[in-house]
mmCIF file of C-alpha atoms in Angstrom:
data_model
loop_
_atom_site.group_PDB
_atom_site.id
_atom_site.type_symbol
_atom_site.label_atom_id
_atom_site.label_comp_id
_atom_site.label_asym_id
_atom_site.label_seq_id
_atom_site.Cartn_x
_atom_site.Cartn_y
_atom_site.Cartn_z
ATOM 1 C CA MET J 1 -108.947 -8.628 -79.440
ATOM 2 C CA ALA J 2 -107.573 -12.222 -80.196
ATOM 3 C CA THR J 3 -109.161 -14.184 -82.911
ATOM 4 C CA PRO J 4 -111.638 -16.821 -81.569
ATOM 5 C CA ARG J 5 -110.485 -20.465 -82.525
ATOM 6 C CA PHE J 6 -111.598 -24.005 -81.851
ATOM 7 C CA LEU J 7 -109.751 -26.078 -79.580
ATOM 8 C CA SER J 8 -107.089 -28.458 -81.439
ATOM 9 C CA PRO J 9 -104.133 -30.282 -80.391
ATOM 10 C CA TYR J 10 -101.852 -27.362 -81.391
ATOM 11 C CA ASN J 11 -103.424 -24.281 -79.803
ATOM 12 C CA GLY J 12 -104.954 -25.532 -76.376
ATOM 13 C CA TYR J 13 -101.822 -24.573 -74.307
ATOM 14 C CA ILE J 14 -99.534 -21.671 -73.418
ATOM 15 C CA PRO J 15 -96.184 -21.948 -75.382
ATOM 16 C CA ALA J 16 -93.186 -22.670 -73.336
ATOM 17 C CA ALA J 17 -89.854 -20.959 -73.770
ATOM 18 C CA THR J 18 -87.347 -23.088 -75.408
ATOM 19 C CA GLY J 19 -84.255 -21.132 -74.343
ATOM 20 C CA GLN J 20 -82.857 -20.805 -77.754
ATOM 21 C CA ALA J 21 -82.192 -17.574 -79.096
ATOM 22 C CA ILE J 22 -81.320 -16.437 -82.697
ATOM 23 C CA ALA J 23 -78.627 -13.596 -82.704
ATOM 24 C CA PHE J 24 -75.893 -12.692 -85.037
ATOM 25 C CA VAL J 25 -73.478 -11.178 -82.367
ATOM 26 C CA ARG J 26 -69.834 -11.565 -83.347
ATOM 27 C CA ASP J 27 -67.131 -12.836 -80.785
ATOM 28 C CA PRO J 28 -64.666 -9.841 -80.616
ATOM 29 C CA LYS J 29 -61.786 -12.294 -80.638
ATOM 30 C CA LYS J 30 -62.832 -13.039 -84.244
ATOM 31 C CA PHE J 31 -62.498 -9.557 -85.616
ATOM 32 C CA LYS J 32 -59.678 -9.539 -88.228
ATOM 33 C CA LEU J 33 -58.262 -6.310 -86.876
ATOM 34 C CA ASN J 34 -56.434 -8.317 -84.252
ATOM 35 C CA GLU J 35 -54.282 -9.879 -87.149
ATOM 36 C CA TYR J 36 -53.004 -6.782 -88.710
ATOM 37 C CA ALA J 37 -52.933 -4.064 -85.774
ATOM 38 C CA GLN J 38 -50.577 -3.986 -82.882
ATOM 39 C CA LEU J 39 -51.762 -2.978 -79.356
ATOM 40 C CA ILE J 40 -49.525 -0.746 -77.383
ATOM 41 C CA LYS J 41 -50.344 0.308 -73.823
ATOM 42 C CA SER J 42 -49.603 3.874 -72.978
ATOM 43 C CA PRO J 43 -48.969 5.067 -69.569
ATOM 44 C CA LYS J 44 -50.616 8.406 -70.269
ATOM 45 C CA PRO J 45 -53.847 9.442 -72.257
ATOM 46 C CA VAL J 46 -51.613 11.700 -74.218
ATOM 47 C CA GLY J 47 -48.314 10.792 -75.470
ATOM 48 C CA ILE J 48 -45.751 11.288 -78.350
ATOM 49 C CA TYR J 49 -43.666 8.787 -80.482
ATOM 50 C CA SER J 50 -40.533 9.892 -82.513
ATOM 51 C CA TYR J 51 -40.224 9.513 -86.226
ATOM 52 C CA LEU J 52 -36.390 9.137 -86.852
ATOM 53 C CA ASP J 53 -34.621 9.676 -90.250
ATOM 54 C CA PRO J 54 -35.249 6.615 -92.217
ATOM 55 C CA ASP J 55 -32.265 7.136 -94.474
ATOM 56 C CA TYR J 56 -29.563 7.750 -91.780
ATOM 57 C CA GLY J 57 -28.269 4.161 -91.559
ATOM 58 C CA THR J 58 -27.922 3.797 -95.327
ATOM 59 C CA ARG J 59 -26.730 7.184 -96.260
ATOM 60 C CA VAL J 60 -23.275 6.756 -97.894
ATOM 61 C CA VAL J 61 -22.808 9.434 -100.533
ATOM 62 C CA THR J 62 -18.984 8.999 -100.849
ATOM 63 C CA ASP J 63 -16.359 6.800 -99.463
ATOM 64 C CA GLU J 64 -13.909 9.611 -99.241
ATOM 65 C CA GLU J 65 -15.821 11.642 -96.532
ATOM 66 C CA PHE J 66 -15.161 8.718 -94.066
ATOM 67 C CA ALA J 67 -11.398 8.172 -95.056
ATOM 68 C CA TRP J 68 -8.887 8.738 -92.201
ATOM 69 C CA GLU J 69 -5.200 8.697 -93.233
ATOM 70 C CA ASP J 70 -2.357 8.116 -90.881
ATOM 71 C CA GLY J 71 -1.349 11.357 -89.020
ATOM 72 C CA ASP J 72 -4.508 13.152 -90.152
ATOM 73 C CA ARG J 73 -7.204 14.340 -87.720
ATOM 74 C CA ARG J 74 -10.129 12.130 -87.207
ATOM 75 C CA PRO J 75 -12.872 13.227 -89.734
ATOM 76 C CA GLN J 76 -15.208 15.619 -88.135
ATOM 77 C CA ASN J 77 -18.663 14.408 -89.295
ATOM 78 C CA ASN J 78 -20.764 17.159 -87.831
ATOM 79 C CA HIS J 79 -22.799 16.990 -90.846
ATOM 80 C CA ASN J 80 -23.579 13.222 -90.332
ATOM 81 C CA LEU J 81 -26.688 13.783 -87.919
ATOM 82 C CA ALA J 82 -30.111 12.137 -88.129
ATOM 83 C CA SER J 83 -33.191 14.266 -88.182
ATOM 84 C CA PHE J 84 -36.250 13.452 -86.157
ATOM 85 C CA LYS J 85 -39.681 14.749 -85.461
ATOM 86 C CA PHE J 86 -42.312 14.133 -82.675
ATOM 87 C CA GLU J 87 -45.793 13.101 -83.444
ATOM 88 C CA SER J 88 -48.494 13.377 -80.765
ATOM 89 C CA PHE J 89 -51.462 11.325 -79.838
ATOM 90 C CA ARG J 90 -54.342 11.557 -77.490
ATOM 91 C CA CYS J 91 -56.400 8.455 -76.562
ATOM 92 C CA LYS J 92 -60.116 9.073 -76.670
ATOM 93 C CA ARG J 93 -62.312 7.374 -74.153
ATOM 94 C CA ARG J 94 -65.606 5.803 -75.420
ATOM 95 C CA ASN J 95 -68.401 4.028 -73.624
ATOM 96 C CA TYR J 96 -70.739 1.628 -75.170
ATOM 97 C CA GLY J 97 -73.748 0.708 -72.726
ATOM 98 C CA PHE J 98 -77.169 -0.214 -72.154
ATOM 99 C CA THR J 99 -79.674 -0.045 -69.344
ATOM 100 C CA LEU J 100 -82.319 -2.894 -68.529
ATOM 101 C CA GLY J 101 -84.967 -2.632 -65.877
ATOM 102 C CA TYR J 102 -85.163 -5.447 -63.319
ATOM 103 C CA GLU J 103 -88.669 -6.607 -64.411
ATOM 104 C CA ALA J 104 -87.437 -6.870 -68.000
ATOM 105 C CA ILE J 105 -84.519 -9.178 -66.969
ATOM 106 C CA GLU J 106 -86.862 -11.366 -64.839
ATOM 107 C CA ASN J 107 -89.625 -11.587 -67.345
ATOM 108 C CA ALA J 108 -87.217 -12.800 -70.002
ATOM 109 C CA GLU J 109 -85.911 -15.578 -67.638
ATOM 110 C CA GLY J 110 -86.193 -19.056 -69.472
ATOM 111 C CA SER J 111 -86.170 -17.557 -73.084
ATOM 112 C CA PHE J 112 -82.727 -15.744 -73.267
ATOM 113 C CA ASP J 113 -80.445 -13.832 -71.064
ATOM 114 C CA PRO J 114 -80.971 -10.097 -71.833
ATOM 115 C CA LYS J 115 -77.835 -9.006 -69.906
ATOM 116 C CA MET J 116 -75.476 -11.513 -71.815
ATOM 117 C CA PHE J 117 -77.086 -10.647 -75.019
ATOM 118 C CA HIS J 118 -76.623 -6.754 -74.731
ATOM 119 C CA GLN J 119 -73.099 -7.303 -73.293
ATOM 120 C CA ALA J 120 -72.111 -9.168 -76.211
ATOM 121 C CA GLY J 121 -73.602 -6.742 -78.566
ATOM 122 C CA ILE J 122 -71.824 -3.749 -77.232
ATOM 123 C CA LEU J 123 -68.575 -5.501 -77.221
ATOM 124 C CA THR J 124 -69.100 -6.142 -80.817
ATOM 125 C CA GLN J 125 -70.040 -2.469 -81.319
ATOM 126 C CA ALA J 126 -66.696 -1.445 -79.650
ATOM 127 C CA MET J 127 -64.923 -3.637 -82.122
ATOM 128 C CA THR J 128 -66.933 -2.478 -85.109
ATOM 129 C CA ASN J 129 -66.192 0.960 -84.354
ATOM 130 C CA LYS J 130 -62.533 0.459 -83.857
ATOM 131 C CA THR J 131 -62.250 -1.542 -87.150
ATOM 132 C CA SER J 132 -64.234 1.118 -88.951
ATOM 133 C CA ARG J 133 -61.847 3.919 -87.668
ATOM 134 C CA VAL J 134 -58.531 1.936 -88.587
ATOM 135 C CA ILE J 135 -59.977 1.141 -92.061
ATOM 136 C CA LYS J 136 -60.852 4.747 -92.840
ATOM 137 C CA MET J 137 -57.424 5.796 -91.776
ATOM 138 C CA LEU J 138 -55.833 3.124 -93.990
ATOM 139 C CA GLU J 139 -58.008 3.927 -96.875
ATOM 140 C CA ASN J 140 -57.001 7.644 -96.870
ATOM 141 C CA PRO J 141 -54.082 8.194 -99.432
ATOM 142 C CA THR J 142 -52.930 11.359 -97.575
ATOM 143 C CA ASN J 143 -51.882 9.423 -94.655
ATOM 144 C CA TRP J 144 -49.315 7.327 -96.734
ATOM 145 C CA GLY J 145 -46.937 9.783 -97.943
ATOM 146 C CA ASN J 146 -45.532 8.105 -101.270
ATOM 147 C CA ASN J 147 -46.478 4.587 -100.343
ATOM 148 C CA HIS J 148 -49.747 4.559 -102.317
ATOM 149 C CA ALA J 149 -50.273 3.785 -106.109
ATOM 150 C CA THR J 150 -52.772 2.114 -108.298
ATOM 151 C CA ALA J 151 -52.584 -1.621 -109.239
ATOM 152 C CA ASP J 152 -51.956 -0.553 -112.908
ATOM 153 C CA VAL J 153 -48.987 1.591 -111.905
ATOM 154 C CA LEU J 154 -47.495 -1.084 -109.661
ATOM 155 C CA ASN J 155 -47.698 -3.961 -112.098
ATOM 156 C CA GLY J 156 -46.294 -1.904 -115.087
ATOM 157 C CA GLY J 157 -49.675 -1.414 -116.911
ATOM 158 C CA PHE J 158 -51.010 -4.966 -116.615
ATOM 159 C CA GLY J 159 -54.341 -3.559 -115.434
ATOM 160 C CA GLY J 160 -56.662 -4.033 -112.532
ATOM 161 C CA TRP J 161 -57.149 -7.299 -110.518
ATOM 162 C CA ASP J 162 -60.420 -8.023 -111.845
ATOM 163 C CA LEU J 163 -59.120 -9.233 -115.394
ATOM 164 C CA ALA J 164 -55.750 -10.892 -114.035
ATOM 165 C CA ALA J 165 -54.836 -13.733 -116.323
ATOM 166 C CA ALA J 166 -52.733 -16.626 -116.216
ATOM 167 C CA ASP J 167 -51.890 -16.596 -120.014
ATOM 168 C CA PRO J 168 -48.488 -15.326 -120.636
ATOM 169 C CA SER J 169 -49.904 -13.639 -124.160
ATOM 170 C CA SER J 170 -52.670 -11.677 -122.017
ATOM 171 C CA PRO J 171 -52.175 -8.048 -121.386
ATOM 172 C CA TYR J 172 -53.466 -8.778 -117.865
ATOM 173 C CA TYR J 173 -50.983 -11.524 -117.288
ATOM 174 C CA LEU J 174 -50.338 -12.010 -113.302
ATOM 175 C CA ALA J 175 -51.658 -8.569 -112.800
ATOM 176 C CA ILE J 176 -52.224 -9.458 -109.055
ATOM 177 C CA ARG J 177 -48.761 -11.042 -108.281
ATOM 178 C CA LYS J 178 -46.848 -8.255 -110.269
ATOM 179 C CA THR J 179 -48.698 -5.636 -108.173
ATOM 180 C CA LEU J 180 -47.731 -7.289 -104.930
ATOM 181 C CA ASN J 181 -44.336 -8.021 -105.893
ATOM 182 C CA GLU J 182 -43.745 -4.447 -106.710
ATOM 183 C CA ALA J 183 -45.360 -3.084 -103.675
ATOM 184 C CA VAL J 184 -43.293 -5.468 -101.540
ATOM 185 C CA ARG J 185 -40.236 -4.376 -103.246
ATOM 186 C CA ARG J 186 -40.952 -0.826 -102.575
ATOM 187 C CA ILE J 187 -41.515 -1.488 -98.929
ATOM 188 C CA VAL J 188 -38.310 -3.411 -98.456
ATOM 189 C CA LEU J 189 -36.517 -0.412 -100.194
ATOM 190 C CA MET J 190 -38.184 2.239 -98.164
ATOM 191 C CA THR J 191 -37.377 0.564 -94.835
ATOM 192 C CA ASN J 192 -33.876 -0.112 -95.819
ATOM 193 C CA GLY J 193 -34.670 -4.019 -95.486
ATOM 194 C CA MET J 194 -35.816 -3.780 -91.981
ATOM 195 C CA VAL J 195 -39.283 -4.833 -92.947
ATOM 196 C CA THR J 196 -39.275 -8.192 -94.941
ATOM 197 C CA ILE J 197 -41.949 -10.229 -96.794
ATOM 198 C CA ASN J 198 -42.352 -12.416 -93.634
ATOM 199 C CA ASP J 199 -43.447 -9.408 -91.642
ATOM 200 C CA LEU J 200 -46.232 -8.240 -94.263
ATOM 201 C CA ARG J 201 -49.942 -9.335 -94.835
ATOM 202 C CA LEU J 202 -52.507 -8.438 -97.391
ATOM 203 C CA VAL J 203 -55.709 -6.929 -96.284
ATOM 204 C CA ILE J 204 -58.736 -7.023 -98.697
ATOM 205 C CA SER J 205 -62.504 -6.918 -98.615
ATOM 206 C CA PRO J 206 -64.872 -9.651 -99.263
ATOM 207 C CA GLY J 207 -65.994 -8.162 -102.407
ATOM 208 C CA LEU J 208 -62.528 -7.920 -103.762
ATOM 209 C CA ALA J 209 -61.867 -11.550 -102.450
ATOM 210 C CA LYS J 210 -64.649 -12.763 -104.486
ATOM 211 C CA THR J 211 -63.531 -10.816 -107.537
ATOM 212 C CA ILE J 212 -60.080 -12.193 -107.635
ATOM 213 C CA SER J 213 -60.975 -15.668 -106.734
ATOM 214 C CA GLU J 214 -62.830 -15.712 -110.129
ATOM 215 C CA THR J 215 -59.987 -14.764 -112.185
ATOM 216 C CA ASP J 216 -57.773 -17.051 -114.263
ATOM 217 C CA GLU J 217 -54.687 -16.085 -112.233
ATOM 218 C CA ILE J 218 -55.949 -17.311 -108.810
ATOM 219 C CA ASN J 219 -57.632 -20.367 -110.354
ATOM 220 C CA ALA J 220 -54.516 -21.442 -112.096
ATOM 221 C CA PHE J 221 -52.563 -20.756 -108.965
ATOM 222 C CA LEU J 222 -54.989 -23.081 -106.992
ATOM 223 C CA LYS J 223 -54.855 -25.769 -109.833
ATOM 224 C CA ASN J 224 -51.179 -26.037 -110.098
ATOM 225 C CA ASN J 225 -50.316 -25.475 -106.410
ATOM 226 C CA GLN J 226 -48.939 -28.443 -104.331
ATOM 227 C CA PHE J 227 -51.615 -27.479 -101.555
ATOM 228 C CA GLY J 228 -54.432 -26.754 -104.043
ATOM 229 C CA LEU J 229 -56.029 -30.552 -103.413
ATOM 230 C CA GLY J 230 -56.035 -29.928 -99.872
ATOM 231 C CA GLN J 231 -57.748 -26.623 -99.950
ATOM 232 C CA VAL J 232 -60.337 -27.992 -102.242
ATOM 233 C CA THR J 233 -61.155 -31.133 -100.127
ATOM 234 C CA GLY J 234 -60.749 -29.401 -96.758
ATOM 235 C CA GLY J 235 -57.532 -31.152 -95.884
ATOM 236 C CA VAL J 236 -55.694 -27.666 -95.371
ATOM 237 C CA ALA J 237 -56.931 -25.195 -92.718
ATOM 238 C CA ASN J 238 -57.823 -22.000 -94.586
ATOM 239 C CA GLN J 239 -59.759 -19.043 -93.203
ATOM 240 C CA ASN J 240 -60.367 -17.780 -96.649
ATOM 241 C CA GLU J 241 -62.333 -20.902 -97.849
ATOM 242 C CA ASN J 242 -65.552 -18.826 -97.705
ATOM 243 C CA TYR J 243 -64.142 -16.675 -100.487
ATOM 244 C CA GLY J 244 -62.527 -19.487 -102.687
ATOM 245 C CA LEU J 245 -58.911 -17.997 -101.900
ATOM 246 C CA PRO J 246 -55.640 -19.581 -100.691
ATOM 247 C CA PRO J 247 -54.505 -18.522 -97.282
ATOM 248 C CA ARG J 248 -51.630 -16.663 -98.939
ATOM 249 C CA TYR J 249 -50.489 -15.631 -102.346
ATOM 250 C CA ALA J 250 -47.221 -14.088 -103.587
ATOM 251 C CA ASN J 251 -46.016 -15.094 -100.242
ATOM 252 C CA LEU J 252 -48.264 -12.716 -98.387
ATOM 253 C CA PRO J 253 -50.906 -14.044 -95.848
ATOM 254 C CA ILE J 254 -54.323 -12.934 -97.135
ATOM 255 C CA ILE J 255 -56.737 -11.349 -94.453
ATOM 256 C CA VAL J 256 -60.327 -10.970 -95.615
ATOM 257 C CA GLU J 257 -61.480 -8.129 -93.543
ATOM 258 C CA ASP J 258 -65.287 -9.025 -93.311
ATOM 259 C CA ALA J 259 -66.477 -6.723 -90.354
ATOM 260 C CA VAL J 260 -69.981 -5.552 -91.116
ATOM 261 C CA ILE J 261 -71.288 -2.233 -89.963
ATOM 262 C CA VAL J 262 -74.898 -1.030 -89.912
ATOM 263 C CA THR J 263 -75.231 2.684 -90.143
ATOM 264 C CA SER J 264 -79.011 3.255 -89.456
ATOM 265 C CA ARG J 265 -81.127 3.399 -86.386
ATOM 266 C CA PRO J 266 -83.621 0.589 -85.623
ATOM 267 C CA LYS J 267 -86.737 0.560 -87.663
ATOM 268 C CA ALA J 268 -90.106 0.913 -85.816
ATOM 269 C CA ASN J 269 -91.201 -2.184 -87.632
ATOM 270 C CA GLY J 270 -88.249 -4.264 -86.527
ATOM 271 C CA ALA J 271 -87.082 -4.825 -90.108
ATOM 272 C CA PRO J 272 -83.263 -5.348 -90.462
ATOM 273 C CA ALA J 273 -80.897 -3.134 -92.213
ATOM 274 C CA VAL J 274 -80.894 -3.250 -95.928
ATOM 275 C CA MET J 275 -77.998 -5.279 -97.565
ATOM 276 C CA ASP J 276 -75.455 -3.227 -99.398
ATOM 277 C CA VAL J 277 -77.380 0.109 -98.248
ATOM 278 C CA ASP J 278 -77.156 0.605 -94.525
ATOM 279 C CA ARG J 279 -75.631 -2.933 -93.864
ATOM 280 C CA THR J 280 -72.209 -2.978 -95.514
ATOM 281 C CA PHE J 281 -68.765 -4.504 -95.018
ATOM 282 C CA ILE J 282 -66.476 -1.936 -93.658
ATOM 283 C CA LYS J 283 -63.574 -2.601 -95.968
ATOM 284 C CA SER J 284 -64.235 -1.085 -99.611
ATOM 285 C CA ASP J 285 -63.708 -3.220 -102.692
ATOM 286 C CA ASP J 286 -61.503 -0.879 -104.618
ATOM 287 C CA SER J 287 -58.295 -0.881 -102.635
ATOM 288 C CA ALA J 288 -55.942 -3.416 -100.886
ATOM 289 C CA ILE J 289 -53.738 -2.778 -98.120
ATOM 290 C CA ILE J 290 -50.253 -4.267 -97.193
ATOM 291 C CA CYS J 291 -49.440 -4.060 -93.587
ATOM 292 C CA SER J 292 -46.490 -4.989 -91.459
ATOM 293 C CA ARG J 293 -47.068 -6.367 -88.026
ATOM 294 C CA VAL J 294 -43.604 -7.165 -86.516
ATOM 295 C CA GLY J 295 -44.101 -9.267 -83.351
ATOM 296 C CA GLY J 296 -47.270 -10.288 -81.724
ATOM 297 C CA LEU J 297 -50.605 -8.513 -80.930
ATOM 298 C CA ASP J 298 -49.133 -6.665 -78.110
ATOM 299 C CA GLY J 299 -46.320 -4.123 -78.680
ATOM 300 C CA ASN J 300 -43.961 -2.396 -76.040
ATOM 301 C CA TYR J 301 -44.482 1.236 -75.338
ATOM 302 C CA GLY J 302 -41.268 3.029 -75.983
ATOM 303 C CA SER J 303 -39.612 0.370 -78.044
ATOM 304 C CA PRO J 304 -38.927 0.854 -81.781
ATOM 305 C CA SER J 305 -41.648 -0.880 -84.033
ATOM 306 C CA PHE J 306 -42.112 -1.201 -87.655
ATOM 307 C CA SER J 307 -45.858 -2.261 -87.359
ATOM 308 C CA THR J 308 -47.881 -0.208 -89.850
ATOM 309 C CA VAL J 309 -51.111 0.117 -87.581
ATOM 310 C CA GLN J 310 -50.646 0.835 -83.918
ATOM 311 C CA LEU J 311 -53.279 1.224 -81.455
ATOM 312 C CA TYR J 312 -52.326 3.042 -78.445
ATOM 313 C CA PHE J 313 -54.593 2.448 -75.452
ATOM 314 C CA HIS J 314 -54.675 3.821 -71.834
ATOM 315 C CA LYS J 315 -56.123 2.039 -68.901
ATOM 316 C CA TYR J 316 -59.191 0.680 -70.791
ATOM 317 C CA GLU J 317 -59.054 -1.797 -73.553
ATOM 318 C CA LEU J 318 -62.497 -3.270 -74.042
ATOM 319 C CA THR J 319 -63.139 -3.184 -70.306
ATOM 320 C CA VAL J 320 -66.420 -4.582 -69.169
ATOM 321 C CA GLU J 321 -68.195 -2.740 -66.321
ATOM 322 C CA GLY J 322 -71.692 -3.674 -64.894
ATOM 323 C CA PHE J 323 -73.585 -1.626 -62.050
ATOM 324 C CA ASP J 324 -76.659 -2.510 -60.224
ATOM 325 C CA ASP J 325 -78.874 0.344 -59.584
ATOM 326 C CA PRO J 326 -81.414 -0.716 -56.829
ATOM 327 C CA GLU J 327 -82.824 2.587 -56.172
ATOM 328 C CA ASN J 328 -84.176 2.644 -59.690
ATOM 329 C CA LYS J 329 -84.440 -1.018 -60.094
ATOM 330 C CA ARG J 330 -82.187 -1.392 -63.155
ATOM 331 C CA TYR J 331 -78.925 -2.654 -64.458
ATOM 332 C CA ASN J 332 -76.398 -0.796 -66.384
ATOM 333 C CA GLY J 333 -73.929 -2.615 -68.625
ATOM 334 C CA ASN J 334 -70.925 -0.999 -70.137
ATOM 335 C CA VAL J 335 -67.792 -1.536 -72.359
ATOM 336 C CA VAL J 336 -65.145 1.189 -71.953
ATOM 337 C CA ASP J 337 -62.466 1.503 -74.766
ATOM 338 C CA HIS J 338 -59.736 4.232 -74.339
ATOM 339 C CA TYR J 339 -57.442 4.314 -77.385
ATOM 340 C CA HIS J 340 -56.224 6.172 -80.656
ATOM 341 C CA GLU J 341 -55.250 4.599 -83.884
ATOM 342 C CA VAL J 342 -51.976 5.708 -85.526
ATOM 343 C CA LEU J 343 -50.572 4.838 -88.973
ATOM 344 C CA ALA J 344 -47.135 5.090 -87.452
ATOM 345 C CA ALA J 345 -44.980 3.250 -89.967
ATOM 346 C CA ALA J 346 -46.355 4.232 -93.440
ATOM 347 C CA PRO J 347 -43.089 3.094 -95.198
ATOM 348 C CA ALA J 348 -43.825 -0.490 -93.733
ATOM 349 C CA GLY J 349 -46.977 -0.736 -95.704
ATOM 350 C CA TYR J 350 -48.707 0.195 -98.936
ATOM 351 C CA LEU J 351 -52.146 1.264 -100.113
ATOM 352 C CA ILE J 352 -53.084 -0.349 -103.424
ATOM 353 C CA GLU J 353 -55.785 1.547 -105.237
ATOM 354 C CA GLY J 354 -57.708 0.837 -108.206
ATOM 355 C CA CYS J 355 -57.693 -2.857 -107.854
ATOM 356 C CA LYS J 356 -61.135 -3.302 -109.634
#
């Protein structure tokens, strides 16, 4: 029973809905996954792609084996053939959905639109799950062949990124830049120069972004960089301004993968998930990933591609479907995603471990 109270100017009326709703549902277009992965439409749910001999075009053991003297038979280069292997994939279909009764929809009128809220929510769920799957794939060293190493190995013993210094006498001098320079050198070498620094981007977590933004190395770069003033005053557009980082470093665009995932069920008391327990950033803080994405967001099926992360999808790519169910007086909303993530070109990227 409600508590009795005396009439006053503040309680003698029925509250009216303002129409304002507080919700933290992310626009799927704002997910950073779109900046380092490439989408490729597959004509079938099951397909294959070919991995061709990466050394073939640059394999020159001796000059003599190609020599052809006048009057001699043309060299029979039967040994000069490329190896190849087929890799298969299967697109897995997923459905993210909700069901709302007609009465629930009608009774919410004037306060918020439950259909729109839930529709936006399941779109975000779909992108969150896709991002999580891609990051797990990228953070697994066994997927990278030889293209993974610790920061300390790559920078020649100058340590992790958390102590990166700007003083030439420091044992951690330019630890970040030295790491990135060596990783890029290895990528260019492993791809026979087909992938250049212009195709690459650096993916890090918000935690690692915070750590390196506080180092002397990055602060000295911002202080001495010709664009530093614009970044400090807001005169230069910078998607990394939340983290105190420049938009690029060592000629690599920096992408802070800030997608959040909640891994617990709703609580009966309505309490939100606990920060850093069951509400975390998807990307871990210990590693950084260099990815290539040659071309735009959409790739062509069957065409050669040097993009590190490829998402093959069949028919459905975040497809929104809604169904009225008059018999049961309810509405069913859905988002269908039919895809498979592939680390197709590991030599065109690098997993940097032990960053902090």
